PDB file of C-alpha atoms and ligand atoms in Angstrom:
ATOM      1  CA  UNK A  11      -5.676  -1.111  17.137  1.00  0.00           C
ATOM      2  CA  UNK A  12      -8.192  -3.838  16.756  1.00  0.00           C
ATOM      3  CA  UNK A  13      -9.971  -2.309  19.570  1.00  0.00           C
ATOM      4  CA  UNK A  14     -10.718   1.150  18.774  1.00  0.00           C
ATOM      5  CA  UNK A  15     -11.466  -0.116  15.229  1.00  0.00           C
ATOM      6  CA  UNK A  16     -14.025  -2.246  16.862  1.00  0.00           C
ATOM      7  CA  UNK A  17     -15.014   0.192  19.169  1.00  0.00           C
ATOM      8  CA  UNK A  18     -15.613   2.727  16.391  1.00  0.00           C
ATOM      9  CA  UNK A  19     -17.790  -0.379  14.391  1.00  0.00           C
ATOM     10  CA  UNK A  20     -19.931  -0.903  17.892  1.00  0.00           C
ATOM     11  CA  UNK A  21     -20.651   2.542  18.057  1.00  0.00           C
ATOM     12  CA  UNK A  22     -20.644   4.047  14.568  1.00  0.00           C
ATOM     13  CA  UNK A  23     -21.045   1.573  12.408  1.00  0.00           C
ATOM     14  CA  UNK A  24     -22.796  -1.167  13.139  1.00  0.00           C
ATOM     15  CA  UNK A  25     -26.241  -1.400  10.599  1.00  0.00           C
ATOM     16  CA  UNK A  26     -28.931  -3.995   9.859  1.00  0.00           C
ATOM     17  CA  UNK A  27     -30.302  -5.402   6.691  1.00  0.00           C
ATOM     18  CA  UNK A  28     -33.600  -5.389   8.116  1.00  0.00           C
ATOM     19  CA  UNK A  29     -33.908  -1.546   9.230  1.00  0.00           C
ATOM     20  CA  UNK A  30     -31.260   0.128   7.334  1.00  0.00           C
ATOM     21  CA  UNK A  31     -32.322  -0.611   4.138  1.00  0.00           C
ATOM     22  CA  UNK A  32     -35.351   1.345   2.313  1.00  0.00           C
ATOM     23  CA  UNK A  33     -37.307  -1.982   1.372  1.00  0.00           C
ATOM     24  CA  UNK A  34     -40.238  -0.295   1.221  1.00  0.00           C
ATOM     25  CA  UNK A  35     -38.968   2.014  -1.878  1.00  0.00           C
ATOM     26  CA  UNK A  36     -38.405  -0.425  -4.335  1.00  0.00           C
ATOM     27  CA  UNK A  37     -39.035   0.653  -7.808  1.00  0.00           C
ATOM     28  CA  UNK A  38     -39.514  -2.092 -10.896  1.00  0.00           C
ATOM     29  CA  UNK A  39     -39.223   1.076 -13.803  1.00  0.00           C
ATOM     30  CA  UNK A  40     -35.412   1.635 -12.538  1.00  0.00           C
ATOM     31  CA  UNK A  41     -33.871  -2.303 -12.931  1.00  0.00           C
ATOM     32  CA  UNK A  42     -31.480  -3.509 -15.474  1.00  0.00           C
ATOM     33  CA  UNK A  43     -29.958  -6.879 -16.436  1.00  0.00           C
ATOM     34  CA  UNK A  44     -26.734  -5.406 -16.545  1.00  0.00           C
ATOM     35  CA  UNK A  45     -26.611  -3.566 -13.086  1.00  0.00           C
ATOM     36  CA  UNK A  46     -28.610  -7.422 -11.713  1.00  0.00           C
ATOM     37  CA  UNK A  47     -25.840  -8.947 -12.719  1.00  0.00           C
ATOM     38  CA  UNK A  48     -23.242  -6.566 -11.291  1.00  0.00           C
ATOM     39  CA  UNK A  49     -25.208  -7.374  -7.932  1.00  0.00           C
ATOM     40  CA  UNK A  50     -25.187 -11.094  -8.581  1.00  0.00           C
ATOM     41  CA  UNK A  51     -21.431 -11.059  -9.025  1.00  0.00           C
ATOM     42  CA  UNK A  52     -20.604  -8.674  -5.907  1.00  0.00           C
ATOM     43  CA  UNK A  53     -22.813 -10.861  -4.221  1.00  0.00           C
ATOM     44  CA  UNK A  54     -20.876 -13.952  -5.372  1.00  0.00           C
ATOM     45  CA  UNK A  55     -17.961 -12.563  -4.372  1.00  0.00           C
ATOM     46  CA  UNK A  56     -18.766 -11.992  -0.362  1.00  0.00           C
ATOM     47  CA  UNK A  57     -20.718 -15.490  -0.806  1.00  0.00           C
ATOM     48  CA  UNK A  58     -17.175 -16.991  -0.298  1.00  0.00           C
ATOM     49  CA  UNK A  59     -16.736 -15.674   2.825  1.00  0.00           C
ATOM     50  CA  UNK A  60     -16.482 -19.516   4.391  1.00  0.00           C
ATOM     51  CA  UNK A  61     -13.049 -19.514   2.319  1.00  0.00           C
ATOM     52  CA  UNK A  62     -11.628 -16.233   3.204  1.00  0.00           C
ATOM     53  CA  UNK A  63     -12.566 -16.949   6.886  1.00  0.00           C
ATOM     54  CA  UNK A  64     -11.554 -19.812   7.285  1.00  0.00           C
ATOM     55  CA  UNK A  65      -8.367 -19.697   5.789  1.00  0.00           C
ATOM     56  CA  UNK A  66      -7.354 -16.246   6.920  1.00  0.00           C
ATOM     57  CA  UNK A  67      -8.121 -16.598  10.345  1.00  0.00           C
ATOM     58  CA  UNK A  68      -6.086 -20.079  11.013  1.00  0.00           C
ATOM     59  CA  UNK A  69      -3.229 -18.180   9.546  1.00  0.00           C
ATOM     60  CA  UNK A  70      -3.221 -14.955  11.893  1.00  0.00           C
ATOM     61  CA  UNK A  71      -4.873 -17.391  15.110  1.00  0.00           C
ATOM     62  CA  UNK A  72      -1.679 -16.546  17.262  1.00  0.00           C
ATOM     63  CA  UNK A  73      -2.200 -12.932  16.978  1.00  0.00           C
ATOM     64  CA  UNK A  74      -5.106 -11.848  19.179  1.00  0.00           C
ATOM     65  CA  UNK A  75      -5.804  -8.428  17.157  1.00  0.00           C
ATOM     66  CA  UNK A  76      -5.547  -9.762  13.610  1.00  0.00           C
ATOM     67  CA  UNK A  77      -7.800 -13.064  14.508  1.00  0.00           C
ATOM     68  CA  UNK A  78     -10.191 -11.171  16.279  1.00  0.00           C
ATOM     69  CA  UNK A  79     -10.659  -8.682  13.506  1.00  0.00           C
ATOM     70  CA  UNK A  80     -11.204 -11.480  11.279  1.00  0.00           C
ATOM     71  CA  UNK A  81     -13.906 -12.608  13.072  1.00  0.00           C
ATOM     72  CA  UNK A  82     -15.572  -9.347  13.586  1.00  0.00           C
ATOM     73  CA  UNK A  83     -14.366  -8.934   9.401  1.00  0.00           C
ATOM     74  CA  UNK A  84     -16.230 -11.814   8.762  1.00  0.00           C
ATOM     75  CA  UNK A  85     -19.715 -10.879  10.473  1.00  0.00           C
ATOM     76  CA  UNK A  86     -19.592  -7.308   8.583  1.00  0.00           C
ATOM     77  CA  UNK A  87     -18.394  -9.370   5.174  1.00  0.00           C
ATOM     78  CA  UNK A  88     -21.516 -11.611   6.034  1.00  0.00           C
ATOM     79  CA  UNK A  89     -24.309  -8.890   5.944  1.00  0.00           C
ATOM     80  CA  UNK A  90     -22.820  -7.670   2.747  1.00  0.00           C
ATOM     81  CA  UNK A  91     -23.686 -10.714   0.939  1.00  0.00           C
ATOM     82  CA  UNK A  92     -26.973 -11.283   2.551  1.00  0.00           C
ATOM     83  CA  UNK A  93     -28.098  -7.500   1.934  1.00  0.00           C
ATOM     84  CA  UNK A  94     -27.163  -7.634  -2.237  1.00  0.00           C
ATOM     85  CA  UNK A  95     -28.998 -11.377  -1.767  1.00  0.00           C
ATOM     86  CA  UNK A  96     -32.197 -10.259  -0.217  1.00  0.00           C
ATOM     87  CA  UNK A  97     -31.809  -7.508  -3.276  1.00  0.00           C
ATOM     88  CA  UNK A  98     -31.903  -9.752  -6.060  1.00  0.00           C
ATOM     89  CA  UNK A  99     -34.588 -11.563  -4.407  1.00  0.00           C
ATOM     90  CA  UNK A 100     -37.192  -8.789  -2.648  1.00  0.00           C
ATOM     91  CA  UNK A 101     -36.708  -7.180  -6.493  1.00  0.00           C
ATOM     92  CA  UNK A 102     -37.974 -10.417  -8.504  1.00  0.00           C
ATOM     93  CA  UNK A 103     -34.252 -10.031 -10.179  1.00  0.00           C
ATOM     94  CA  UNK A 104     -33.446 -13.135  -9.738  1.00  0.00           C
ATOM     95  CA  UNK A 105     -35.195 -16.455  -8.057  1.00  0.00           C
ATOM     96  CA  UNK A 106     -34.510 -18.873  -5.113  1.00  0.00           C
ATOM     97  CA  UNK A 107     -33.610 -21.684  -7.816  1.00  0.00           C
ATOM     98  CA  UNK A 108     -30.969 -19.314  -9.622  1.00  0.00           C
ATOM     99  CA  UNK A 109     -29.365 -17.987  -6.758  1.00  0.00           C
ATOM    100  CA  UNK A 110     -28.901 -21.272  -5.514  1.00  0.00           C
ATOM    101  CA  UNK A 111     -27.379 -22.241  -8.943  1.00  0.00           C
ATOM    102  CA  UNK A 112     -25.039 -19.293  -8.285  1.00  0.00           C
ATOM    103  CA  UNK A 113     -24.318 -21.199  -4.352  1.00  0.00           C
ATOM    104  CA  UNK A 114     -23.671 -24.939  -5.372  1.00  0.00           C
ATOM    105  CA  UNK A 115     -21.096 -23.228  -8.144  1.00  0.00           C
ATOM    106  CA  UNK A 116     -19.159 -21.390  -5.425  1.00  0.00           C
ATOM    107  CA  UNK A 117     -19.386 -24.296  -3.015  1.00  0.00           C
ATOM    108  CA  UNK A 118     -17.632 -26.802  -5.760  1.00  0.00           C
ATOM    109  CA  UNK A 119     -15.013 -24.364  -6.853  1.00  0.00           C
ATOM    110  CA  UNK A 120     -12.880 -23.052  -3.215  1.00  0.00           C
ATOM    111  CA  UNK A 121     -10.851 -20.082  -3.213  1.00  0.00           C
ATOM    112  CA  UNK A 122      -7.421 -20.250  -1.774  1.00  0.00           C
ATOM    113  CA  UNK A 123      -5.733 -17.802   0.142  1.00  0.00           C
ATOM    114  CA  UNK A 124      -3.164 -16.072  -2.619  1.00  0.00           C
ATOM    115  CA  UNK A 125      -0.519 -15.920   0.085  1.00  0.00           C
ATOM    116  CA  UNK A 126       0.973 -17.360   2.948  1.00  0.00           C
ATOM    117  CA  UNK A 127       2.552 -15.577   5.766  1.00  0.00           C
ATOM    118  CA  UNK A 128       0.267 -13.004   7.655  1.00  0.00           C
ATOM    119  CA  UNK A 129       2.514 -10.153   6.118  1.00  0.00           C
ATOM    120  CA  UNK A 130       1.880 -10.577   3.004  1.00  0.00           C
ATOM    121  CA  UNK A 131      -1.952 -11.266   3.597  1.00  0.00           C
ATOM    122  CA  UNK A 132      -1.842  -7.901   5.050  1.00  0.00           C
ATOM    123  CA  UNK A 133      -0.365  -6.318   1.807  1.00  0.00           C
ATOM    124  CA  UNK A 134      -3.176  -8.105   0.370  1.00  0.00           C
ATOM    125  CA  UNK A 135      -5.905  -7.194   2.295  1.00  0.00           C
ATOM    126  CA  UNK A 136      -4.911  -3.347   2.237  1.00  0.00           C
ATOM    127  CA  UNK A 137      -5.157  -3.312  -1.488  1.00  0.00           C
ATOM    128  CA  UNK A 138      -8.450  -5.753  -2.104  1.00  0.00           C
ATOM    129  CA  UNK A 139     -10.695  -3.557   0.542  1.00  0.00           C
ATOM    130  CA  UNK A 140      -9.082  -0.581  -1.124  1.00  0.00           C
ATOM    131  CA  UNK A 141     -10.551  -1.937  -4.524  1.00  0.00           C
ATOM    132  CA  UNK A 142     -13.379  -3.631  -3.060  1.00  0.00           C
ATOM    133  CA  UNK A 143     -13.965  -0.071  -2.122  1.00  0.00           C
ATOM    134  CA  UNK A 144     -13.289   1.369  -5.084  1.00  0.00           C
ATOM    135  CA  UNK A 145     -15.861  -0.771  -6.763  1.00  0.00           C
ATOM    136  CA  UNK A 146     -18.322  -0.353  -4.749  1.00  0.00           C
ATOM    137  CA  UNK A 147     -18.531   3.216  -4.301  1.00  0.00           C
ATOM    138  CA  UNK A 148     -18.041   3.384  -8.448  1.00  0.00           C
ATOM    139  CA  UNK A 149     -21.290   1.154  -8.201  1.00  0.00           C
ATOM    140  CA  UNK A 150     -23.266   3.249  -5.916  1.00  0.00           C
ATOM    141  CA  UNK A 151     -22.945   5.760  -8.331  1.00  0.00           C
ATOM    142  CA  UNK A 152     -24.440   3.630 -11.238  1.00  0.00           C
ATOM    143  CA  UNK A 153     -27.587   2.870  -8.731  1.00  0.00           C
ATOM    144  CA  UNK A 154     -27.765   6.464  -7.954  1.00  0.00           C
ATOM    145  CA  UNK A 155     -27.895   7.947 -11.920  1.00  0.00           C
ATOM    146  CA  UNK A 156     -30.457   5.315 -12.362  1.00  0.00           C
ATOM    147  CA  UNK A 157     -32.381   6.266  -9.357  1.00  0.00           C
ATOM    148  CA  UNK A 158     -32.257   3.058  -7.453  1.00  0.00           C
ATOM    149  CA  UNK A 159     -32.773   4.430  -4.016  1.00  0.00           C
ATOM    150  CA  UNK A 160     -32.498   0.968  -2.668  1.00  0.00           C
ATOM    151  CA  UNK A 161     -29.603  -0.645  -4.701  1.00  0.00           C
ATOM    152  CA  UNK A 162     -27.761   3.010  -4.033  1.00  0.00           C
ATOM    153  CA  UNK A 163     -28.477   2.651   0.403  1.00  0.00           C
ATOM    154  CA  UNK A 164     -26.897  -0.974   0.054  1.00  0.00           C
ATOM    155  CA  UNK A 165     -23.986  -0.105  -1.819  1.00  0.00           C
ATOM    156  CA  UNK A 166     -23.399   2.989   0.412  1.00  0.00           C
ATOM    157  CA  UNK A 167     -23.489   0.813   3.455  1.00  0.00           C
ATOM    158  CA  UNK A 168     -21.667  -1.756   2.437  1.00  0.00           C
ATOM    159  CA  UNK A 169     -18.473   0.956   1.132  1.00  0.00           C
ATOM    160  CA  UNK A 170     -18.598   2.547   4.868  1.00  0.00           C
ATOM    161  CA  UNK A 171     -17.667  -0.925   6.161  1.00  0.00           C
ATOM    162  CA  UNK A 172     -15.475  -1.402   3.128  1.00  0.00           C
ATOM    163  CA  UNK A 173     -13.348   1.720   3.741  1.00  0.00           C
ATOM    164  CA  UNK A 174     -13.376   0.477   7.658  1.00  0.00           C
ATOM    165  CA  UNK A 175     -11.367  -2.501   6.462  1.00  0.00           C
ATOM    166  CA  UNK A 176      -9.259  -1.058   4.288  1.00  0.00           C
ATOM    167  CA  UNK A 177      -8.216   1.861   6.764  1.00  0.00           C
ATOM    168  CA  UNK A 178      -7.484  -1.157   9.381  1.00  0.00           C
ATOM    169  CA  UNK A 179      -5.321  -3.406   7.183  1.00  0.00           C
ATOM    170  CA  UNK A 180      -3.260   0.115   6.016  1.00  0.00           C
ATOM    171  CA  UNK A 181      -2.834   1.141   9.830  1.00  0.00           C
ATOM    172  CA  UNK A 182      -1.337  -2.560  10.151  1.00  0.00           C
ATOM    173  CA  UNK A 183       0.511  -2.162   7.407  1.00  0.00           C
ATOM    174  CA  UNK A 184       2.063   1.437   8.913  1.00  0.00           C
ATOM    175  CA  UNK A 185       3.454  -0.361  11.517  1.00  0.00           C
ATOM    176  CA  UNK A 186       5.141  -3.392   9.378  1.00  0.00           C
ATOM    177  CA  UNK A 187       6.651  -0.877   7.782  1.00  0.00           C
ATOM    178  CA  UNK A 188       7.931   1.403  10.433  1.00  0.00           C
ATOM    179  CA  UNK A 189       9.434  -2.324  12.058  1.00  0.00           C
ATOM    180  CA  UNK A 190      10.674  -4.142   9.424  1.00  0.00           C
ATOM    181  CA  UNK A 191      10.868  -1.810   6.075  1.00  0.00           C
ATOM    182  CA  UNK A 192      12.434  -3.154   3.711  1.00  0.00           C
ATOM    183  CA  UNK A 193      10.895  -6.952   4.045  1.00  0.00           C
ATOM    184  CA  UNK A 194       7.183  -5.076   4.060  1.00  0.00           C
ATOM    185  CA  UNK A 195       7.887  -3.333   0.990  1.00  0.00           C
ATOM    186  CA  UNK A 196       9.459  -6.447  -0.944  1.00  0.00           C
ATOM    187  CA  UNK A 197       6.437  -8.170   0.282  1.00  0.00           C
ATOM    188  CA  UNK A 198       4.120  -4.962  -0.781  1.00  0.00           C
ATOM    189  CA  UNK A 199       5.737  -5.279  -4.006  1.00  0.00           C
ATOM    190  CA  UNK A 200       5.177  -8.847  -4.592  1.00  0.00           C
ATOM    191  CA  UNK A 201       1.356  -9.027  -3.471  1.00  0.00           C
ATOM    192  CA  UNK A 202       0.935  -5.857  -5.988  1.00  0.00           C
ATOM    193  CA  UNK A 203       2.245  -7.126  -9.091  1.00  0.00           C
ATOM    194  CA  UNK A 204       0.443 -10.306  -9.157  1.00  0.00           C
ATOM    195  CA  UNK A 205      -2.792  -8.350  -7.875  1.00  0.00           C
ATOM    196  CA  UNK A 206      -6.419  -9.967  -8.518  1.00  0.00           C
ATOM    197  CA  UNK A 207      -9.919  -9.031  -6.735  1.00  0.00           C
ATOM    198  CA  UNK A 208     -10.617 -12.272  -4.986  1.00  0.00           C
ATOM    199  CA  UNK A 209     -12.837 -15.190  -6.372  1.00  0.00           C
ATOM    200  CA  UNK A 210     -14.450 -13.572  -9.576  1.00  0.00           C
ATOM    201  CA  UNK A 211     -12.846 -15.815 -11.742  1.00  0.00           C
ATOM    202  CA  UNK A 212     -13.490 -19.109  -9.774  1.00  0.00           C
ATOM    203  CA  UNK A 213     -17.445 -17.666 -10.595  1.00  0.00           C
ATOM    204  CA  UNK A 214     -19.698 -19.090 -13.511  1.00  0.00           C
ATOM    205  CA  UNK A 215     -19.686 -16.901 -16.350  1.00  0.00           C
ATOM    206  CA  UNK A 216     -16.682 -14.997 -15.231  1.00  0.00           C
ATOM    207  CA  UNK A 217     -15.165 -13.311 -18.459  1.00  0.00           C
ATOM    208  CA  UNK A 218     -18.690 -11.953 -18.998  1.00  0.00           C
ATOM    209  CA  UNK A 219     -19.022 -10.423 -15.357  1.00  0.00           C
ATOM    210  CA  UNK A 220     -15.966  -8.695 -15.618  1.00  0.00           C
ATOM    211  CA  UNK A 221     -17.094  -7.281 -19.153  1.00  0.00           C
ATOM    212  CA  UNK A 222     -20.069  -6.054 -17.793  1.00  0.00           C
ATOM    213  CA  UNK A 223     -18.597  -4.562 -14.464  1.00  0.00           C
ATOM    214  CA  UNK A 224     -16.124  -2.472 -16.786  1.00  0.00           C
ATOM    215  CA  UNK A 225     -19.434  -1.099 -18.492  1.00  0.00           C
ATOM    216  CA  UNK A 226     -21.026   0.020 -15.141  1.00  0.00           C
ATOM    217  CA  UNK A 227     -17.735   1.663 -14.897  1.00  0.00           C
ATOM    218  CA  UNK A 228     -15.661  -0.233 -12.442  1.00  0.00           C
ATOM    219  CA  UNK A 229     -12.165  -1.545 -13.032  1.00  0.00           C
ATOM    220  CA  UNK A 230     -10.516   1.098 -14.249  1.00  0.00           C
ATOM    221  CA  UNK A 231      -7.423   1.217 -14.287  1.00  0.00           C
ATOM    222  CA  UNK A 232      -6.387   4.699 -13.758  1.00  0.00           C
ATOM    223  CA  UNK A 233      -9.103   4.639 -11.025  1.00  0.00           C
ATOM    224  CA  UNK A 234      -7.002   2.028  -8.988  1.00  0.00           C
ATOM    225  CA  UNK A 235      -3.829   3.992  -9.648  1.00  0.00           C
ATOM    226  CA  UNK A 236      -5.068   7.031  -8.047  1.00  0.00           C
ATOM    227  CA  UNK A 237      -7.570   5.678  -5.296  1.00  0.00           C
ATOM    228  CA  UNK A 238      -5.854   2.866  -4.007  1.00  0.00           C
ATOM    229  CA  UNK A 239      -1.957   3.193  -4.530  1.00  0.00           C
ATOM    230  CA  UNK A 240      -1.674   7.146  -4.543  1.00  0.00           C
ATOM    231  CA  UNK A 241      -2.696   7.142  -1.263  1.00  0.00           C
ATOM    232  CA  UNK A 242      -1.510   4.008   0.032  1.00  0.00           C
ATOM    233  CA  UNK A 243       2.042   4.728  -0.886  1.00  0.00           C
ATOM    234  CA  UNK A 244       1.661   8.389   0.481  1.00  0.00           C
ATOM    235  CA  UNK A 245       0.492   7.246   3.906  1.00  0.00           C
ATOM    236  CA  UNK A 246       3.138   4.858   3.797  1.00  0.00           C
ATOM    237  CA  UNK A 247       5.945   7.940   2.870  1.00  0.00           C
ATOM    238  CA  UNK A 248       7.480   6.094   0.235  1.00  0.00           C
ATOM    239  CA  UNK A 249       7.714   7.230  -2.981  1.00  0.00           C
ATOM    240  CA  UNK A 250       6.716   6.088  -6.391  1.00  0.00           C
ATOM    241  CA  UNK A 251      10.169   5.764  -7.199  1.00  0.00           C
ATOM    242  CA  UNK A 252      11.469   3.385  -4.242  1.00  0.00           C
ATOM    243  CA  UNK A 253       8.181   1.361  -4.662  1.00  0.00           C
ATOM    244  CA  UNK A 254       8.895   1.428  -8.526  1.00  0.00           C
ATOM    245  CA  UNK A 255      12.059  -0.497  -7.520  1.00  0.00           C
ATOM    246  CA  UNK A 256      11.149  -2.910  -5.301  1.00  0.00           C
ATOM    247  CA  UNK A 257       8.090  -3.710  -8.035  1.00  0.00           C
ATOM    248  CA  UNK A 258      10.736  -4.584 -10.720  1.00  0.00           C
ATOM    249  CA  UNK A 259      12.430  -6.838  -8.381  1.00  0.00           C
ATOM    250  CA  UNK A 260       9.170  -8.380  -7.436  1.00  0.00           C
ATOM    251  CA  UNK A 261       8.752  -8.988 -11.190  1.00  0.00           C
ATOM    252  CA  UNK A 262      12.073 -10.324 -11.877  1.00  0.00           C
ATOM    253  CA  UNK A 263      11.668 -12.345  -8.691  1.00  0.00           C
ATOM    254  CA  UNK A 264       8.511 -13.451 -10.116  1.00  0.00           C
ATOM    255  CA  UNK A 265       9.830 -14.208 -13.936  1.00  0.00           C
ATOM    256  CA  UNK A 266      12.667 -16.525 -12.436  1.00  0.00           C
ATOM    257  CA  UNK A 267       9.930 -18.589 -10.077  1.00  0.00           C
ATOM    258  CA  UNK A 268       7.932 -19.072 -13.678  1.00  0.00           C
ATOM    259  CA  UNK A 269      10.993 -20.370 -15.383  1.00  0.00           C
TER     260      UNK A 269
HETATM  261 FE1  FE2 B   9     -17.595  -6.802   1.597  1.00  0.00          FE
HETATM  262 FE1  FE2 B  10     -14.247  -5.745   3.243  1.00  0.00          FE
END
């Protein structure tokens, strides 16, 4: 699995921040705070890749497909910060000084992983690059009704590799499944109930980044239903009901850890 998928990323995929992205067409009359800062906090988010690498891959290292996609994971993750950083820069949007501000703040605050056994990072993963994805196509949209050509190519790049990921960590997930059902979907269960996108609230200012993100339209609730467990649960075959189950188990589970 790991190598088709990175077959498929050699050969289809692959893109560069310096020649894949229109830098040539930037346009000052088309930028707004609000959408700068939606930037600024995506960008925040892949900025802790050091944490989610470093962490994930010493917890799959035994398993030569999963640690080798991390590191392959991690060089994709990497352009996607660097691409919305040389945005926010090439665009006057925000300075050297300030996005080094935003840096030192991620550096003193790590993320830890949110689980510990390579299952249940899996459940994980399939449902954060399903939202990640989510998010960012729902923000490629907001560049494209304001006609930022640039901002637009950037998000549209970064949501191909997105949906990559995601389709990887579901095709993993298939096969937990299909070996050890019941476990995967108590674990599945458990990872969704206590679901968060990674690291935006370890980030300065993070009630207000949220607020704004839900004004550009992402976060919506409805939205996640239907684009990330719909079809999750239907290329898993299990039904809303079963999975409906297990969830108020996982709660229960969960209420009885809290007290
Ligand atoms: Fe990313
Ligand atoms: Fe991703």
């Amino acid at each position: 699995m790991y190598m088709s998928f990175f077959e498929t990323a050699e050969k289809k995929r692959r893109w560069s921040v310096y020649e894949d992205i229109p830098w040539d067409r930037l346009n000052p009359s088309v930028y707004d705070e609000g959408r700068a800062m939606n930037v600024e906090t995506f960008c925040g988010v892949e900025l802790y890749l050091p944490d989610y690498l470093g962490q994930g891959v010493n917890l799959v290292r035994e398993n030569f497909g999963r640690a080798w996609f991390q590191a392959n994971w991690g060089y994709e993750e990497s352009k996607h910060g660097l691409a919305l950083r040389m945005y926010l820069l090439k665009t006057g949007q925000r300075t050297e000084e300030q996005l080094r501000n935003l840096e030192d703040a991620i550096a003193a605050r790590p993320w830890r992983l949110p689980w510990d056994t390579p299952r249940r990072m899996t459940c994980y993963g399939a449902i954060q690059e399903a939202s990640t994805l989510l998010a960012y196509a729902r923000q490629m949209e907001d560049a494209q009704g304001a006609n930022d050509e640039v901002l637009a190519t950037i998000y549209r790049l970064i949501a191909r590799d997105e949906a990559a990921h995601q389709q990887f960590y579901r095709a993993v997930l298939k096969l937990e499944l299909e070996e050890h059902r019941h476990e995967t979907l108590e674990d599945l269960a458990l990872v969704s109930v206590g679901f968060r996108m990674p690291a935006i609230d370890l980030l300065p200012d993070s009630e207000r980044r949220v607020e704004t993100l839900r004004m550009h339209n992402s976060f919506n609730r409805w939205g996640f239903f239907l684009k990330v467990w719909m079809p999750l649960l239907k290329l898993l075959g299990v039904s809303r009901q079963e999975f409906a189950e297990y969830q108020r188990r996982a709660i229960d589970q969960t209420r009885d850890k809290a007290s």
